[in-house]
Amino acid sequence: MITARSTPNIALIKYWGNRHNEFRLCANDSLSMTLNTPSLDITIDHADTLSITSTNKEMTEKNILRFKKTLELIESYLGTIEPTKVSNLSIKIDSHIPPAIGLASSAAVFSALAKAISGLVDFDLTDEQISIMARLGSGSAARSIFGGFGAIRNEENQFIDGCKGWQVADEHHWNLHDIIIVPSTEEKKVGSSEGHPQAQTSPDFAARVDAINGHRQQECIDAILSKDFEKLQKVAEEDCMEMHHCMQTQDPPLNYLSDETYRILDEVKALRKAEHLPVLYTMDAGPTVHLFCTDEAKERIAEYAHTQEGCQIFEASIGPGAHLV
Ligand code: DP6
């Protein structure tokens, strides 16, 4: 029996759209910060059949099918390294992540699952190989394998391992915080998994992929390595709004942002201008606003967040990534 713990990551360069749906080969490179909280534990063991239980999520047929498919893909990937049976497992998920509030629980789930599998098999796997297993369950999960700033890079092929996670800088490099404002806890109608395959239908999708793979990912890496917050803010906000534009112009359109999201963005822009605060905003597939900031701005941003009526507030910082416990 093996237990692995993992946490969500929040992207600064967003993954949106696949170039191979079954293998979840991401259309574009991406980059995120792994959070230190909230976490979940996954305990696995060999079994005669697949069984999954979760402390805070109903295991619907659709959920179980996703695990089944992921384990089959992981098994075929492991077959390229050392043939191993992992499709029949007992899986226990003990999650402290509130479901469907924009905190990327699938990234934590599938990074923890991949990490746990790496502890169960009787040969060593590198973090890069573990990130590939995580990606087969959820694209963004590849980044939560790494502490600090994790990224995904593409290779020019359509193989199952053609898209890999790597670490830009560890959790000791730059102590950033994520103050999270959740305006709505309503479960979203269309999840990322359903949205990715339609991304190509946006007329602006191809230009977005070119911009990221051509220069934006590198600009974000440079901003992080040189701890240049202003540069990070510009590139991350540009990428976030561009992803939402693609979502809104794909067929059928996906509008994840709410009036509350736009109101908070306007207020944050005004606040940072008035008080010269190092803070940036970013949103994933939901109305939740993530306010990334440095130590210097953390107290003020948290104070602002707690004035938001009817919103849930979470505070997180940079974290260590998936690990065995
Ligand atoms: C908007 O990794 O959740 O959060 O591969 O279908 O599980 P699946 O999608 P997922 O997509 C993440 C989309 C995003 C941006 C990001 O995290 O990069």
Coordinates of C-alpha atoms and ligand atoms in Angstrom, one line a residue:
M1 CA 0.0 0.0 0.0
I2 CA 1.4 3.4 -1.0
T3 CA 0.1 6.9 -0.2
A4 CA 1.0 10.1 -2.2
R5 CA 0.0 13.7 -1.4
S6 CA -0.4 16.4 -3.9
T7 CA -1.9 19.9 -4.4
P8 CA -3.4 22.0 -7.2
N9 CA -1.2 24.2 -9.4
I10 CA -2.4 27.5 -10.9
A11 CA -1.2 28.3 -14.4
L12 CA 0.5 31.6 -15.4
I13 CA 0.7 30.4 -19.0
K14 CA -2.5 28.4 -19.5
Y15 CA -2.9 25.0 -21.2
W16 CA -5.9 25.2 -23.5
G17 CA -6.6 22.7 -26.3
N18 CA -5.1 19.4 -27.3
R19 CA -3.2 18.3 -30.3
H20 CA -4.1 14.7 -29.5
N21 CA -7.2 14.2 -27.4
E22 CA -6.8 10.6 -26.3
F23 CA -3.2 11.1 -25.1
R24 CA -3.9 14.6 -23.8
L25 CA -1.0 16.0 -25.7
C26 CA -1.4 19.7 -25.0
A27 CA -1.5 22.1 -28.0
N28 CA 0.7 24.6 -26.2
D29 CA 3.4 24.7 -23.6
S30 CA 2.3 25.9 -20.2
L31 CA 3.7 27.0 -16.8
S32 CA 2.3 27.2 -13.3
M33 CA 2.9 27.6 -9.6
T34 CA 2.3 24.6 -7.4
L35 CA 0.4 25.5 -4.3
N36 CA 1.2 24.3 -0.7
T37 CA -2.5 23.9 0.1
P38 CA -5.2 22.5 0.0
S39 CA -3.9 18.9 -0.4
L40 CA -5.2 15.5 -1.1
D41 CA -3.9 12.0 -0.3
I42 CA -4.3 9.0 -2.6
T43 CA -3.7 5.5 -1.2
I44 CA -3.4 2.7 -3.7
D45 CA -2.7 -1.0 -3.7
H46 CA -2.8 -3.9 -6.1
A47 CA -6.3 -5.5 -6.3
D48 CA -8.3 -8.0 -8.4
T49 CA -10.5 -5.3 -9.8
L50 CA -10.5 -1.5 -9.9
S51 CA -12.2 0.2 -7.0
I52 CA -12.3 3.9 -6.1
T53 CA -13.6 5.7 -3.0
S54 CA -13.4 9.4 -2.3
T55 CA -14.1 11.3 1.0
N56 CA -15.6 14.4 -0.7
K57 CA -16.7 13.5 -4.2
E58 CA -19.4 11.1 -5.5
M59 CA -17.8 8.5 -7.7
T60 CA -20.1 8.6 -10.7
E61 CA -19.8 6.3 -13.6
K62 CA -18.2 9.1 -15.6
N63 CA -15.5 9.6 -12.9
I64 CA -14.8 5.9 -12.6
L65 CA -14.5 5.6 -16.4
R66 CA -11.9 8.5 -16.4
F67 CA -9.8 6.6 -13.9
K68 CA -10.2 3.3 -15.8
K69 CA -9.1 5.0 -19.1
T70 CA -6.2 6.8 -17.3
L71 CA -4.9 3.5 -15.8
E72 CA -5.1 1.8 -19.2
L73 CA -3.1 4.6 -20.8
I74 CA -0.5 4.6 -17.9
E75 CA -0.2 0.8 -18.3
S76 CA 0.5 1.2 -22.0
Y77 CA 3.0 4.0 -21.3
L78 CA 4.8 1.9 -18.7
G79 CA 4.9 -0.9 -21.3
T80 CA 7.4 1.2 -23.2
I81 CA 9.7 1.2 -20.1
E82 CA 9.0 -2.0 -18.2
P83 CA 5.7 -3.9 -18.8
T84 CA 3.6 -3.6 -15.6
K85 CA 0.0 -4.2 -14.6
V86 CA -1.6 -1.2 -12.9
S87 CA -5.2 -1.3 -14.3
N88 CA -6.6 -3.2 -11.3
L89 CA -6.0 -1.1 -8.2
S90 CA -7.8 -0.1 -5.0
I91 CA -7.8 3.7 -4.9
K92 CA -8.7 5.7 -1.8
I93 CA -8.9 9.5 -2.2
D94 CA -8.8 11.6 0.9
S95 CA -9.3 15.1 -0.3
H96 CA -9.3 18.5 1.4
I97 CA -10.0 20.3 -1.8
P98 CA -13.6 21.7 -2.2
P99 CA -14.8 20.3 -5.5
A100 CA -15.5 22.5 -8.6
I101 CA -14.5 25.8 -7.2
G102 CA -11.7 26.5 -9.6
L103 CA -9.0 24.9 -7.5
A104 CA -7.9 22.4 -10.1
S105 CA -8.7 19.3 -8.1
S106 CA -8.1 17.0 -11.1
A107 CA -4.5 18.2 -11.2
A108 CA -4.0 17.2 -7.6
V109 CA -5.8 13.9 -8.1
F110 CA -3.9 12.7 -11.1
S111 CA -0.5 13.9 -9.9
A112 CA -1.0 12.1 -6.6
L113 CA -2.2 9.0 -8.5
A114 CA 0.9 9.0 -10.8
K115 CA 3.2 9.6 -7.8
A116 CA 1.6 6.7 -5.9
I117 CA 2.0 4.4 -8.9
S118 CA 5.7 5.3 -9.1
G119 CA 6.0 4.1 -5.5
L120 CA 4.0 0.9 -6.1
V121 CA 6.0 -0.4 -9.1
D122 CA 9.3 -2.2 -8.4
F123 CA 11.5 0.0 -10.6
D124 CA 12.5 3.7 -10.5
L125 CA 10.8 6.3 -12.6
T126 CA 12.1 9.9 -13.1
D127 CA 9.9 12.9 -12.3
E128 CA 9.6 13.5 -16.0
Q129 CA 8.2 10.0 -16.5
I130 CA 5.8 10.4 -13.5
S131 CA 4.6 13.7 -15.1
I132 CA 3.7 11.9 -18.3
M133 CA 1.6 9.4 -16.3
A134 CA -0.1 12.3 -14.5
R135 CA -0.8 14.0 -17.8
L136 CA -2.6 11.0 -19.1
G137 CA -5.3 11.6 -16.5
S138 CA -5.3 15.4 -16.6
G139 CA -3.1 17.7 -18.7
S140 CA -2.4 20.2 -15.9
A141 CA -1.6 17.4 -13.5
A142 CA 1.8 17.0 -15.1
R143 CA 2.9 20.3 -13.5
S144 CA 1.9 19.4 -9.9
I145 CA 4.5 16.6 -9.9
F146 CA 7.0 19.5 -9.3
G147 CA 7.4 21.9 -6.5
G148 CA 7.7 25.6 -7.1
F149 CA 7.2 26.5 -10.8
G150 CA 6.3 23.6 -13.0
A151 CA 6.0 23.6 -16.8
I152 CA 5.0 21.5 -19.7
R153 CA 6.9 21.3 -22.9
N154 CA 5.9 19.6 -26.2
E155 CA 8.0 17.5 -28.5
E156 CA 7.4 17.4 -32.2
N157 CA 5.7 14.0 -32.3
Q158 CA 2.3 12.4 -31.5
F159 CA 3.7 9.7 -29.2
I160 CA 2.1 9.0 -25.8
D161 CA 5.2 10.6 -24.1
G162 CA 5.3 13.6 -26.5
C163 CA 4.5 16.2 -23.9
K164 CA 6.5 16.4 -20.6
G165 CA 6.6 18.2 -17.3
W166 CA 9.7 19.9 -16.0
Q167 CA 10.7 22.2 -13.2
V168 CA 11.5 25.8 -13.9
A169 CA 12.5 26.6 -10.3
D170 CA 11.9 24.9 -7.0
E171 CA 9.7 26.2 -4.1
H172 CA 12.6 28.0 -2.4
H173 CA 13.3 30.2 -5.4
W174 CA 10.6 32.9 -5.0
N175 CA 8.0 32.9 -2.2
L176 CA 4.9 34.0 -4.1
H177 CA 1.4 33.7 -2.6
D178 CA -2.0 33.1 -4.2
I179 CA -5.0 34.8 -2.5
I180 CA -8.0 33.1 -4.0
I181 CA -11.4 34.8 -4.2
V182 CA -14.3 32.4 -5.0
P183 CA -17.4 34.3 -6.0
S184 CA -19.5 31.2 -6.7
T185 CA -19.4 27.6 -5.5
E186 CA -21.9 26.4 -8.2
E187 CA -20.6 23.4 -10.0
K188 CA -19.6 24.4 -13.6
K189 CA -21.6 23.0 -16.4
V190 CA -18.8 22.3 -18.9
G191 CA -15.5 21.1 -17.5
S192 CA -12.1 21.6 -19.1
S193 CA -12.0 18.1 -20.4
E194 CA -15.1 18.8 -22.6
G195 CA -13.7 22.2 -23.6
H196 CA -10.2 21.3 -24.7
P197 CA -11.3 19.3 -27.8
Q198 CA -13.3 22.2 -29.1
A199 CA -10.5 24.8 -28.7
Q200 CA -9.5 24.6 -32.3
T201 CA -12.8 26.0 -33.4
S202 CA -11.9 29.5 -32.1
P203 CA -10.6 31.6 -35.0
D204 CA -7.8 32.9 -32.6
F205 CA -6.6 29.5 -31.3
A206 CA -3.8 29.0 -33.8
A207 CA -2.3 32.4 -33.2
R208 CA -2.4 31.8 -29.4
V209 CA -0.5 28.5 -29.7
D210 CA 2.1 30.2 -31.9
A211 CA 2.5 33.1 -29.5
I212 CA 3.1 30.8 -26.5
N213 CA 5.3 28.3 -28.2
G214 CA 7.1 31.0 -30.1
H215 CA 8.0 33.5 -27.3
R216 CA 5.5 33.9 -24.4
Q217 CA 6.4 30.7 -22.5
Q218 CA 10.1 31.8 -22.6
E219 CA 9.2 35.3 -21.4
C220 CA 7.4 33.8 -18.4
I221 CA 10.3 31.5 -17.6
D222 CA 12.7 34.5 -17.8
A223 CA 10.4 36.6 -15.5
I224 CA 10.4 33.8 -12.9
L225 CA 14.1 33.1 -13.1
S226 CA 14.9 36.9 -12.7
K227 CA 12.1 37.4 -10.1
D228 CA 10.8 40.3 -12.3
F229 CA 7.2 40.6 -11.0
E230 CA 6.2 43.4 -13.4
K231 CA 7.2 41.2 -16.4
L232 CA 5.4 38.2 -14.9
Q233 CA 2.3 40.3 -14.4
K234 CA 2.2 41.5 -18.0
V235 CA 2.8 38.1 -19.6
A236 CA 0.4 36.1 -17.2
E237 CA -2.5 38.5 -17.5
E238 CA -2.1 38.7 -21.3
D239 CA -2.2 34.9 -21.5
C240 CA -5.1 34.5 -19.1
M241 CA -7.3 37.0 -21.0
E242 CA -6.3 35.5 -24.3
M243 CA -7.3 32.0 -23.2
H244 CA -10.7 33.3 -22.0
H245 CA -11.1 35.0 -25.4
C246 CA -10.4 31.7 -27.1
M247 CA -12.9 29.9 -24.8
Q248 CA -15.6 32.6 -25.5
T249 CA -15.1 32.4 -29.3
Q250 CA -15.0 28.6 -29.6
D251 CA -17.9 26.5 -30.7
P252 CA -19.9 26.1 -28.5
P253 CA -18.7 29.2 -26.6
L254 CA -17.5 28.8 -23.0
N255 CA -18.0 31.8 -20.7
Y256 CA -16.4 31.0 -17.4
L257 CA -16.0 34.5 -16.1
S258 CA -18.9 36.2 -14.3
D259 CA -19.8 39.9 -13.6
E260 CA -18.3 39.3 -10.2
T261 CA -15.0 38.3 -11.8
Y262 CA -14.8 41.5 -13.9
R263 CA -15.8 43.7 -10.9
I264 CA -13.0 42.1 -8.8
L265 CA -10.5 42.6 -11.7
D266 CA -11.4 46.3 -12.0
E267 CA -11.0 46.8 -8.2
V268 CA -7.6 45.0 -8.1
K269 CA -6.3 47.1 -11.1
A270 CA -7.3 50.3 -9.3
L271 CA -5.8 49.1 -6.0
R272 CA -2.5 48.1 -7.4
K273 CA -2.2 51.4 -9.2
A274 CA -3.1 53.5 -6.2
E275 CA -0.8 51.6 -3.8
H276 CA 1.9 50.3 -6.2
L277 CA 1.3 46.7 -5.2
P278 CA 3.0 43.7 -6.8
V279 CA -0.1 41.7 -7.6
L280 CA -1.4 39.9 -10.7
Y281 CA -4.7 38.2 -11.5
T282 CA -5.4 35.0 -13.3
M283 CA -8.5 32.8 -13.7
D284 CA -8.9 29.1 -14.9
A285 CA -12.1 27.5 -16.1
G286 CA -14.3 29.3 -13.6
P287 CA -15.1 32.7 -12.1
T288 CA -12.6 32.2 -9.2
V289 CA -9.9 35.0 -9.2
H290 CA -6.4 34.0 -8.2
L291 CA -4.3 37.0 -6.9
F292 CA -0.6 36.2 -7.1
C293 CA 1.5 38.5 -5.0
T294 CA 4.9 38.8 -3.3
D295 CA 5.5 38.8 0.5
E296 CA 5.4 42.6 0.4
A297 CA 1.8 42.8 -0.9
K298 CA 0.3 39.7 0.7
E299 CA -1.2 41.3 3.8
R300 CA -2.9 44.1 1.8
I301 CA -4.3 41.7 -0.8
A302 CA -5.6 39.3 1.8
E303 CA -7.2 42.3 3.6
Y304 CA -8.9 43.3 0.3
A305 CA -10.0 39.8 -0.4
H306 CA -11.7 39.4 3.0
T307 CA -13.8 42.5 2.3
Q308 CA -15.6 40.6 -0.5
E309 CA -19.1 39.8 0.6
G310 CA -20.5 36.4 -0.3
C311 CA -17.2 35.1 -1.5
Q312 CA -15.0 32.3 -0.1
I313 CA -11.4 33.2 0.5
F314 CA -8.4 30.8 0.4
E315 CA -4.8 31.7 1.1
A316 CA -2.0 29.6 -0.4
S317 CA 1.7 29.9 -1.1
I318 CA 4.2 28.1 -3.3
G319 CA 4.4 24.4 -2.4
P320 CA 6.6 21.3 -2.7
G321 CA 4.7 19.3 -5.3
A322 CA 3.6 15.6 -5.2
H323 CA 5.4 13.4 -2.7
L324 CA 5.0 10.0 -1.0
V325 CA 3.9 10.1 2.6
Ligands
DP6_1 C1 -7.9 26.4 -17.8 O1 -5.8 20.0 -17.0 O2 -8.1 20.5 -16.1 O3 -7.0 25.3 -15.9 O4 -6.6 17.6 -19.2 O5 -9.1 17.7 -19.4 O6 -8.0 17.4 -17.1 P1 -7.9 18.0 -18.6 O7 -7.9 19.5 -18.4 P2 -7.2 20.4 -17.3 O8 -7.1 21.8 -18.0 C2 -6.6 22.9 -17.4 C3 -7.2 24.1 -18.0 C4 -6.9 25.4 -17.3 C5 -5.5 26.0 -17.6 C6 -4.3 25.3 -17.0 O9 -4.4 24.9 -15.8 O10 -3.3 25.3 -17.6

